[in-house]
PDB file of C-alpha atoms in Angstrom:
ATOM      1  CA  UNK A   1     -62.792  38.167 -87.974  1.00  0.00           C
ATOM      2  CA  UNK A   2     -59.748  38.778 -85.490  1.00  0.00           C
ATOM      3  CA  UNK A   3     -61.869  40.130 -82.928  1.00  0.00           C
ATOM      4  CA  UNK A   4     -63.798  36.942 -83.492  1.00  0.00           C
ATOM      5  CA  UNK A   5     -61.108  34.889 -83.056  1.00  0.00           C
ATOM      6  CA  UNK A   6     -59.521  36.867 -80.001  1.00  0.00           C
ATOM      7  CA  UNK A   7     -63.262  36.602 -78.259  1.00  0.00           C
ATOM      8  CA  UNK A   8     -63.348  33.280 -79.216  1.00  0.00           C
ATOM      9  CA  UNK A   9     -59.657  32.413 -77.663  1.00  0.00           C
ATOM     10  CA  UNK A  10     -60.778  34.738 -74.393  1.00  0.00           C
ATOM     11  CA  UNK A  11     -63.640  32.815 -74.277  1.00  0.00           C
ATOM     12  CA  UNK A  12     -61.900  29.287 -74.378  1.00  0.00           C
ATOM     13  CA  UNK A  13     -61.806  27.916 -70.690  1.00  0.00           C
ATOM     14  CA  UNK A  14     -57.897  27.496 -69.416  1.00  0.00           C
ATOM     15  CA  UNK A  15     -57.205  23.671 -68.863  1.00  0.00           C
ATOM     16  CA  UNK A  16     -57.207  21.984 -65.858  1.00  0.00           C
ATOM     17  CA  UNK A  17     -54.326  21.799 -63.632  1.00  0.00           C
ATOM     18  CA  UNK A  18     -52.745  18.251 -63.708  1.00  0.00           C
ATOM     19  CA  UNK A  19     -52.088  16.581 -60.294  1.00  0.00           C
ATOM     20  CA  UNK A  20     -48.054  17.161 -60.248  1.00  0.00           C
ATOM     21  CA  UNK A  21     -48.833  20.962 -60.749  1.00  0.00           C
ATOM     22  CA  UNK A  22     -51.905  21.320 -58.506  1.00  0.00           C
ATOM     23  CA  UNK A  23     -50.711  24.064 -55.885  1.00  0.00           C
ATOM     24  CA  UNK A  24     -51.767  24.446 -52.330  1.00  0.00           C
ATOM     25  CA  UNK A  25     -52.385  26.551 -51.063  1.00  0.00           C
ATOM     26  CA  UNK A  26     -50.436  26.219 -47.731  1.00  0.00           C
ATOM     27  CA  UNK A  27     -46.866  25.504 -49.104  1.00  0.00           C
ATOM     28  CA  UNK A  28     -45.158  28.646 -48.190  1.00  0.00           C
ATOM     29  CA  UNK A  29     -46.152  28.061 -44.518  1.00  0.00           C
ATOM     30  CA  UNK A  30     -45.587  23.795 -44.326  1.00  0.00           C
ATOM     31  CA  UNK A  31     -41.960  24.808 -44.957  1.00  0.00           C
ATOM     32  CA  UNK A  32     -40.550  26.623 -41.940  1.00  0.00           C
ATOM     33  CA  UNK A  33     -43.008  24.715 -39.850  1.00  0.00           C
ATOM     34  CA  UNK A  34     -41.371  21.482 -41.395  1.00  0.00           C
ATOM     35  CA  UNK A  35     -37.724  22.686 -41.024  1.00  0.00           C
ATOM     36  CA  UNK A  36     -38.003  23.668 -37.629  1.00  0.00           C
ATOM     37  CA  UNK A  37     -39.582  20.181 -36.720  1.00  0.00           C
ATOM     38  CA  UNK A  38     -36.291  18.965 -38.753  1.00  0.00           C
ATOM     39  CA  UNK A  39     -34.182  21.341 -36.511  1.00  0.00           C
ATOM     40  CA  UNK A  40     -35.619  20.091 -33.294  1.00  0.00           C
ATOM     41  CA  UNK A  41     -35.151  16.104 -34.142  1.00  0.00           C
ATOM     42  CA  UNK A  42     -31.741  17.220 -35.404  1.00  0.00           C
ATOM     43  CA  UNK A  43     -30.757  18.619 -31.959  1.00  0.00           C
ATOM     44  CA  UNK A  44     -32.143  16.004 -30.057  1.00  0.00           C
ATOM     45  CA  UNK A  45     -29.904  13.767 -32.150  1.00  0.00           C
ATOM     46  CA  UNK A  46     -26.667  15.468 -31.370  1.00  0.00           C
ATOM     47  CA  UNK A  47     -27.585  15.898 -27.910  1.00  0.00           C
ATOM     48  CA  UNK A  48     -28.115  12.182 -27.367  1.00  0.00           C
ATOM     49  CA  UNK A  49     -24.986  11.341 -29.281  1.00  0.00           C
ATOM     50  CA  UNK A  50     -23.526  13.779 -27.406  1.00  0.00           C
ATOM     51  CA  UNK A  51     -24.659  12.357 -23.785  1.00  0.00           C
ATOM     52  CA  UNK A  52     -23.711   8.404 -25.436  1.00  0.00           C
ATOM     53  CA  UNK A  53     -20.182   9.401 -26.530  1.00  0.00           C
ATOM     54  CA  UNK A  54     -19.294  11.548 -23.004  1.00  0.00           C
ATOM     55  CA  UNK A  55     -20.788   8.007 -21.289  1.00  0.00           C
ATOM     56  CA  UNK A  56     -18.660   6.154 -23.213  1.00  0.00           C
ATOM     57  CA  UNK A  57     -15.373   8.709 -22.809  1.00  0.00           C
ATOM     58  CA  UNK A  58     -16.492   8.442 -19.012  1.00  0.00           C
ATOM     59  CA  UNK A  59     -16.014   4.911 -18.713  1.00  0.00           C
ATOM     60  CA  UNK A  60     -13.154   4.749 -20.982  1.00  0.00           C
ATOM     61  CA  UNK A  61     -11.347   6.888 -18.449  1.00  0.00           C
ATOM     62  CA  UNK A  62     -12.637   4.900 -15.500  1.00  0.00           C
ATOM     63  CA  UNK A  63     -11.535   1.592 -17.140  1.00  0.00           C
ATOM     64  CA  UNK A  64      -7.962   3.302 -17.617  1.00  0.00           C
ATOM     65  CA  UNK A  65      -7.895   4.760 -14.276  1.00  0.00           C
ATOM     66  CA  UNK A  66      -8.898   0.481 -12.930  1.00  0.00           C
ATOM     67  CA  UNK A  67      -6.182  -1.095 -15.437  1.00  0.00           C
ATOM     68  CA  UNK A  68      -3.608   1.836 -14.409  1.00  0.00           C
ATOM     69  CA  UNK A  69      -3.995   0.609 -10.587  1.00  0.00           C
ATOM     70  CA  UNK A  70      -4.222  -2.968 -11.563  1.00  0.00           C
ATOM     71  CA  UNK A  71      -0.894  -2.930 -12.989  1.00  0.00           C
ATOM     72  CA  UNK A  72       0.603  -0.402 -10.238  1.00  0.00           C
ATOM     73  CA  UNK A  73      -0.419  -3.271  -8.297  1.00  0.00           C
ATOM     74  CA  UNK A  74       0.671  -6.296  -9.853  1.00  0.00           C
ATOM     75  CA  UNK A  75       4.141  -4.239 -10.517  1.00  0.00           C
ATOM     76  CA  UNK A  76       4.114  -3.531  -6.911  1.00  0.00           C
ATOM     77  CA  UNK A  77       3.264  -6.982  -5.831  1.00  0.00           C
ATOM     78  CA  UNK A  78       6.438  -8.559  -8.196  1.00  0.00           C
ATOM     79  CA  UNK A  79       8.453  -6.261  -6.631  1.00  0.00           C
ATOM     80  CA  UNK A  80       7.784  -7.157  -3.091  1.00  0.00           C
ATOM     81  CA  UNK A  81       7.992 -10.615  -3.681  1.00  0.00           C
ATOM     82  CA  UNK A  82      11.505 -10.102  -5.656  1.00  0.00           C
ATOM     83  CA  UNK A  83      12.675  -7.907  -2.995  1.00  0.00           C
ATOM     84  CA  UNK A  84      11.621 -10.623   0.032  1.00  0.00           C
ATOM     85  CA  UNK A  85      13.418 -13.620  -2.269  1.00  0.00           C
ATOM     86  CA  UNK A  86      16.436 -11.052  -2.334  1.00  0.00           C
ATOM     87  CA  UNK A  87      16.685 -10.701   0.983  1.00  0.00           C
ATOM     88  CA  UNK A  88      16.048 -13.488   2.735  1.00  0.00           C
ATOM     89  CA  UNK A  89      18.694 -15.294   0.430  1.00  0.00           C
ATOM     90  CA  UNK A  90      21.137 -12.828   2.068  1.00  0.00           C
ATOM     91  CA  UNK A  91      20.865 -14.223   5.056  1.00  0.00           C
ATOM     92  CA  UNK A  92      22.034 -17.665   3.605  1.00  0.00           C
ATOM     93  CA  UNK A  93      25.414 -16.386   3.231  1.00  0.00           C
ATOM     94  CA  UNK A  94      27.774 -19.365   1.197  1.00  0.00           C
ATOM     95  CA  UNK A  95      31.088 -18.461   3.973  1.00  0.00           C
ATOM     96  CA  UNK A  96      32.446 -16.470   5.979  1.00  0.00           C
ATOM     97  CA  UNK A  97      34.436 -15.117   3.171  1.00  0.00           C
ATOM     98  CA  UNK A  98      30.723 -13.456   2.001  1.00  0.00           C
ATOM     99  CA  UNK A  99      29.138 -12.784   5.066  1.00  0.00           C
ATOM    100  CA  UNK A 100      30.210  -9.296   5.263  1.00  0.00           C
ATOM    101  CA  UNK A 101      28.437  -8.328   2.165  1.00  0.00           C
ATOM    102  CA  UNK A 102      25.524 -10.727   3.688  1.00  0.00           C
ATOM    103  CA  UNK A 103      25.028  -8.391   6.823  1.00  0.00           C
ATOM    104  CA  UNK A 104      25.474  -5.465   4.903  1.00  0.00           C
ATOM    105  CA  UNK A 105      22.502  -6.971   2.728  1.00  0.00           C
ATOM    106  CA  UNK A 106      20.513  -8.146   5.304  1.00  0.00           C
ATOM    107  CA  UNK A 107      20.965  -4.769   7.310  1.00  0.00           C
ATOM    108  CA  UNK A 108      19.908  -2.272   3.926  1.00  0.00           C
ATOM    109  CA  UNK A 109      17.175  -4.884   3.623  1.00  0.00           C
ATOM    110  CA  UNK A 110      15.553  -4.171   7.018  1.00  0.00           C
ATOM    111  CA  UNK A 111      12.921  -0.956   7.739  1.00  0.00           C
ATOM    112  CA  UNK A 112      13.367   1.089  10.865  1.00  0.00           C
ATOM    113  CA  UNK A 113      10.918  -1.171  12.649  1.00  0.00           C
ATOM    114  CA  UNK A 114      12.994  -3.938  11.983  1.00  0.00           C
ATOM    115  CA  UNK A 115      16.677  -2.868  11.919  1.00  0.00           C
ATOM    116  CA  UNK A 116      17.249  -4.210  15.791  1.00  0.00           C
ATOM    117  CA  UNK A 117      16.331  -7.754  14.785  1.00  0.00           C
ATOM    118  CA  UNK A 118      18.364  -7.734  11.825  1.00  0.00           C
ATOM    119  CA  UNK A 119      21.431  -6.329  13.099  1.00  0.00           C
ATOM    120  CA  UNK A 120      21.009  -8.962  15.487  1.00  0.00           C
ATOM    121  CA  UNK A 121      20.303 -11.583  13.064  1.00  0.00           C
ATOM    122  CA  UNK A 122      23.381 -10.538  11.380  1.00  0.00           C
ATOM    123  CA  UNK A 123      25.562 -11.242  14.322  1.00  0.00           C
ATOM    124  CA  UNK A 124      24.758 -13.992  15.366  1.00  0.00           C
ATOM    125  CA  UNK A 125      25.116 -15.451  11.879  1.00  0.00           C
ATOM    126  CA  UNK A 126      28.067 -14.296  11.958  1.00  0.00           C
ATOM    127  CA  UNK A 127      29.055 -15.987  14.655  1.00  0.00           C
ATOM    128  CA  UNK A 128      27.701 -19.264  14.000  1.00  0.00           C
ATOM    129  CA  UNK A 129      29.631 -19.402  11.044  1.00  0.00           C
ATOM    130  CA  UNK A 130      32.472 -19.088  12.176  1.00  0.00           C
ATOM    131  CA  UNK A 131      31.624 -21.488  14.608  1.00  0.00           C
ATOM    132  CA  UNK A 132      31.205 -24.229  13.050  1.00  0.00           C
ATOM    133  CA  UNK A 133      32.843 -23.065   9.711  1.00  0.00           C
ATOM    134  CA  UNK A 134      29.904 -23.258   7.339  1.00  0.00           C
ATOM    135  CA  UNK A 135      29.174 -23.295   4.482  1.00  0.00           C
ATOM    136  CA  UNK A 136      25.892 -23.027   2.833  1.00  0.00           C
ATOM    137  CA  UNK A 137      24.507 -23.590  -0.690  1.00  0.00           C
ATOM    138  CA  UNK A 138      20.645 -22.334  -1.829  1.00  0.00           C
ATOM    139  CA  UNK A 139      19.357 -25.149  -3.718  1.00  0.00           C
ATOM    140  CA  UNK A 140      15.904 -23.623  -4.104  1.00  0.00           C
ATOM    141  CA  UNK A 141      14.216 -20.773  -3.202  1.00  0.00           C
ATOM    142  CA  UNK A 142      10.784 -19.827  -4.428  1.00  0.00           C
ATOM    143  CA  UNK A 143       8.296 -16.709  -3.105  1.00  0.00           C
ATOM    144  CA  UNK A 144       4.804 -15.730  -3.569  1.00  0.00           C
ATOM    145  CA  UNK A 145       2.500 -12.802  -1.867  1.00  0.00           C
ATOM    146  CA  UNK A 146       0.013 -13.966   0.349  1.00  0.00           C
ATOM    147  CA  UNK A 147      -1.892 -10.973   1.343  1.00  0.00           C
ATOM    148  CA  UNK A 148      -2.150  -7.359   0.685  1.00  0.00           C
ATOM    149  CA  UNK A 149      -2.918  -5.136   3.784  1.00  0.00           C
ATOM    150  CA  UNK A 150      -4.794  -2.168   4.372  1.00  0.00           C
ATOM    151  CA  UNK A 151      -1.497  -0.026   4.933  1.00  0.00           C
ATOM    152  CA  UNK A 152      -0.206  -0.997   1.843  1.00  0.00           C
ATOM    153  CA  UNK A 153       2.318  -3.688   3.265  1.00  0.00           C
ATOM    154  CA  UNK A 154       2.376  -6.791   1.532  1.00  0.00           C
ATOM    155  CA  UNK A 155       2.765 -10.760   2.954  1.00  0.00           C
ATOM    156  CA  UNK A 156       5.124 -12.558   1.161  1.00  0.00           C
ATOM    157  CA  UNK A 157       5.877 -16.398   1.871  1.00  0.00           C
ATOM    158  CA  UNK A 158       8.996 -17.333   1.072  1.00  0.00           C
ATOM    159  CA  UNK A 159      10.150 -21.405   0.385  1.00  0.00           C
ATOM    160  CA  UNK A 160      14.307 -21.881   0.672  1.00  0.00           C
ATOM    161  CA  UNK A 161      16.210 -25.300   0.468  1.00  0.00           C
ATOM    162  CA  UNK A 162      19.550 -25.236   1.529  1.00  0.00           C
ATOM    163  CA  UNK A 163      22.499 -27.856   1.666  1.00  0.00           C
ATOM    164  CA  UNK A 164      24.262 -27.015   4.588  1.00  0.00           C
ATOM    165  CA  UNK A 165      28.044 -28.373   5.560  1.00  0.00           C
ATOM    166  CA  UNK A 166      29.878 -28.112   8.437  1.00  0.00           C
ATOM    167  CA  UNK A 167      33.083 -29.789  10.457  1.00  0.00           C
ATOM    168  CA  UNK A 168      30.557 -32.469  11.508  1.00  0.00           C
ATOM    169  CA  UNK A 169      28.201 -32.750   8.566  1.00  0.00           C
ATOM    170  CA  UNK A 170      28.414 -32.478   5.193  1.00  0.00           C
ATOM    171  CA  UNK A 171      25.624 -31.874   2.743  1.00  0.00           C
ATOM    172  CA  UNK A 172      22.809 -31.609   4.987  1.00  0.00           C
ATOM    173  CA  UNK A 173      19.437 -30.500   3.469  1.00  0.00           C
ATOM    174  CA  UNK A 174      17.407 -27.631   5.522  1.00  0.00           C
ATOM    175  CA  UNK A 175      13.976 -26.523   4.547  1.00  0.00           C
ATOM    176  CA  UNK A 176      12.193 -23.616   5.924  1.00  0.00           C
ATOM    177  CA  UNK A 177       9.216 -21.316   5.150  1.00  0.00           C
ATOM    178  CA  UNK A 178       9.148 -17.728   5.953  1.00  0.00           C
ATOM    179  CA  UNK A 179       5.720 -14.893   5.880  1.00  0.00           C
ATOM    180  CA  UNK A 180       7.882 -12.070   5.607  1.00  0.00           C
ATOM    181  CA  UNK A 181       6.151  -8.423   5.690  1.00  0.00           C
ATOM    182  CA  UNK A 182       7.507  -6.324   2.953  1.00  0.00           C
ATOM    183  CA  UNK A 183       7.215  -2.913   3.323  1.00  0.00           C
ATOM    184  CA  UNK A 184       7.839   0.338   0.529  1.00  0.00           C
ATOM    185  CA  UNK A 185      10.221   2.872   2.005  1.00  0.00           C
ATOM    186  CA  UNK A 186      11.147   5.649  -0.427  1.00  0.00           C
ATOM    187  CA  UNK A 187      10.281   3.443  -3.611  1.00  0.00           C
ATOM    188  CA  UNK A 188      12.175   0.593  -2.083  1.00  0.00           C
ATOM    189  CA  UNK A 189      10.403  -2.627  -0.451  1.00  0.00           C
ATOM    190  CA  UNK A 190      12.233  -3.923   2.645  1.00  0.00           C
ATOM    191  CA  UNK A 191      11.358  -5.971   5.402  1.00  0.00           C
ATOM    192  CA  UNK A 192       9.708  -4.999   8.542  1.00  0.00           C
ATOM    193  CA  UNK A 193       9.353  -8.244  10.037  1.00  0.00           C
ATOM    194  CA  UNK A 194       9.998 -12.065   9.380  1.00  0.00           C
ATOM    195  CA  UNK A 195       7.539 -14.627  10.900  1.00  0.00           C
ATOM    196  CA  UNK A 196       8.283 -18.704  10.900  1.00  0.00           C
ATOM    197  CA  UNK A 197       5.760 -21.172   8.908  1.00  0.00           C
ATOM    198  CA  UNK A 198       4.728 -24.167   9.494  1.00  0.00           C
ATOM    199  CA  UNK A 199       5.037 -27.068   6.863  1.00  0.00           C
TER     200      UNK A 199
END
């Protein structure tokens, strides 16, 4: 009776596999095949994030490098244009009791190329001053660049409004415009020449 029922149980068929366990029979190879398609589009993904973000660290540097120059420029640009209202109020000297410090002024302000017409200048300020024993008030004096030049001088035009009094006339109002050329020597802007304007 046992051998009975063991023939019988060897002789029951085993039950079908369900779908969720069916194996296949290629599963052990799908796998690496699978994970080294993975690894591929996995490097392919860094490597284009990699070429965006050195684009993009590329151009932040660029766009730093532009702003740093734009400001070097507009710093050097206020400069100038402080330095030119600077000097050419020197040469408006209020007496004679000032104009010492005015042609010491208007001398420092010159470059080499221009140191002959300022010393010059100077003098004969000097002189006329004394002349007529003036004495000079800067109402207004305003300044602006007007051009930037290939070697790195700059064109400032320069407004002043004076009241001017003498032994003959008191309170007389001047106005002039300037294009003076300011030049950087050693870090320091100065003039290297001084042109009339027309109103």
């Amino acid at each position: 009776r046992m051998e009975g029922d063991a023939g019988s149980g060897q002789l029951t068929p085993t039950p079908p596999l369900t779908a969720d366990e069916t194996v296949e029979p290629d599963t052990e190879l799908s796998v690496p095949a699978s994970r080294l398609a993975d690894g591929r589009w996995l490097y392919g993904v860094c490597a284009a994030i990699g070429a965006a973000a050195l684009v993009l660290a590329v151009s932040g540097v660029l766009a730093l490098i532009g702003h740093h120059r734009t400001g070097t420029a507009i710093n050097g640009e206020a400069a100038a244009v402080a330095a030119a209202k600077d000097c050419i109020a020197a040469t408006q000297a209020p007496d004679m009791k000032a104009m010492k410090d005015s042609q010491r002024k208007i001398v420092e302000c010159a470059t080499e190329n221009y140191a002959p017409q300022a010393n010059l200048y100077s003098s004969l300020l000097s002189d006329a001053y004394q002349a007529v024993q003036a004495q000079v008030k800067i109402t207004d004096i305003r300044a602006a660049a007007e051009r930037h030049n290939p070697d790195g001088s700059i064109d400032v035009l320069v407004a002043t409004r004076v009241s001017m009094s003498n032994a003959d006339r008191q309170n007389q109002d001047i106005s002039y415009r300037l294009r003076v050329r300011m030049v950087q020597v050693n870090g320091t802007w100065k003039i290297d020449s001084i042109e009339p304007v027309g109103k």
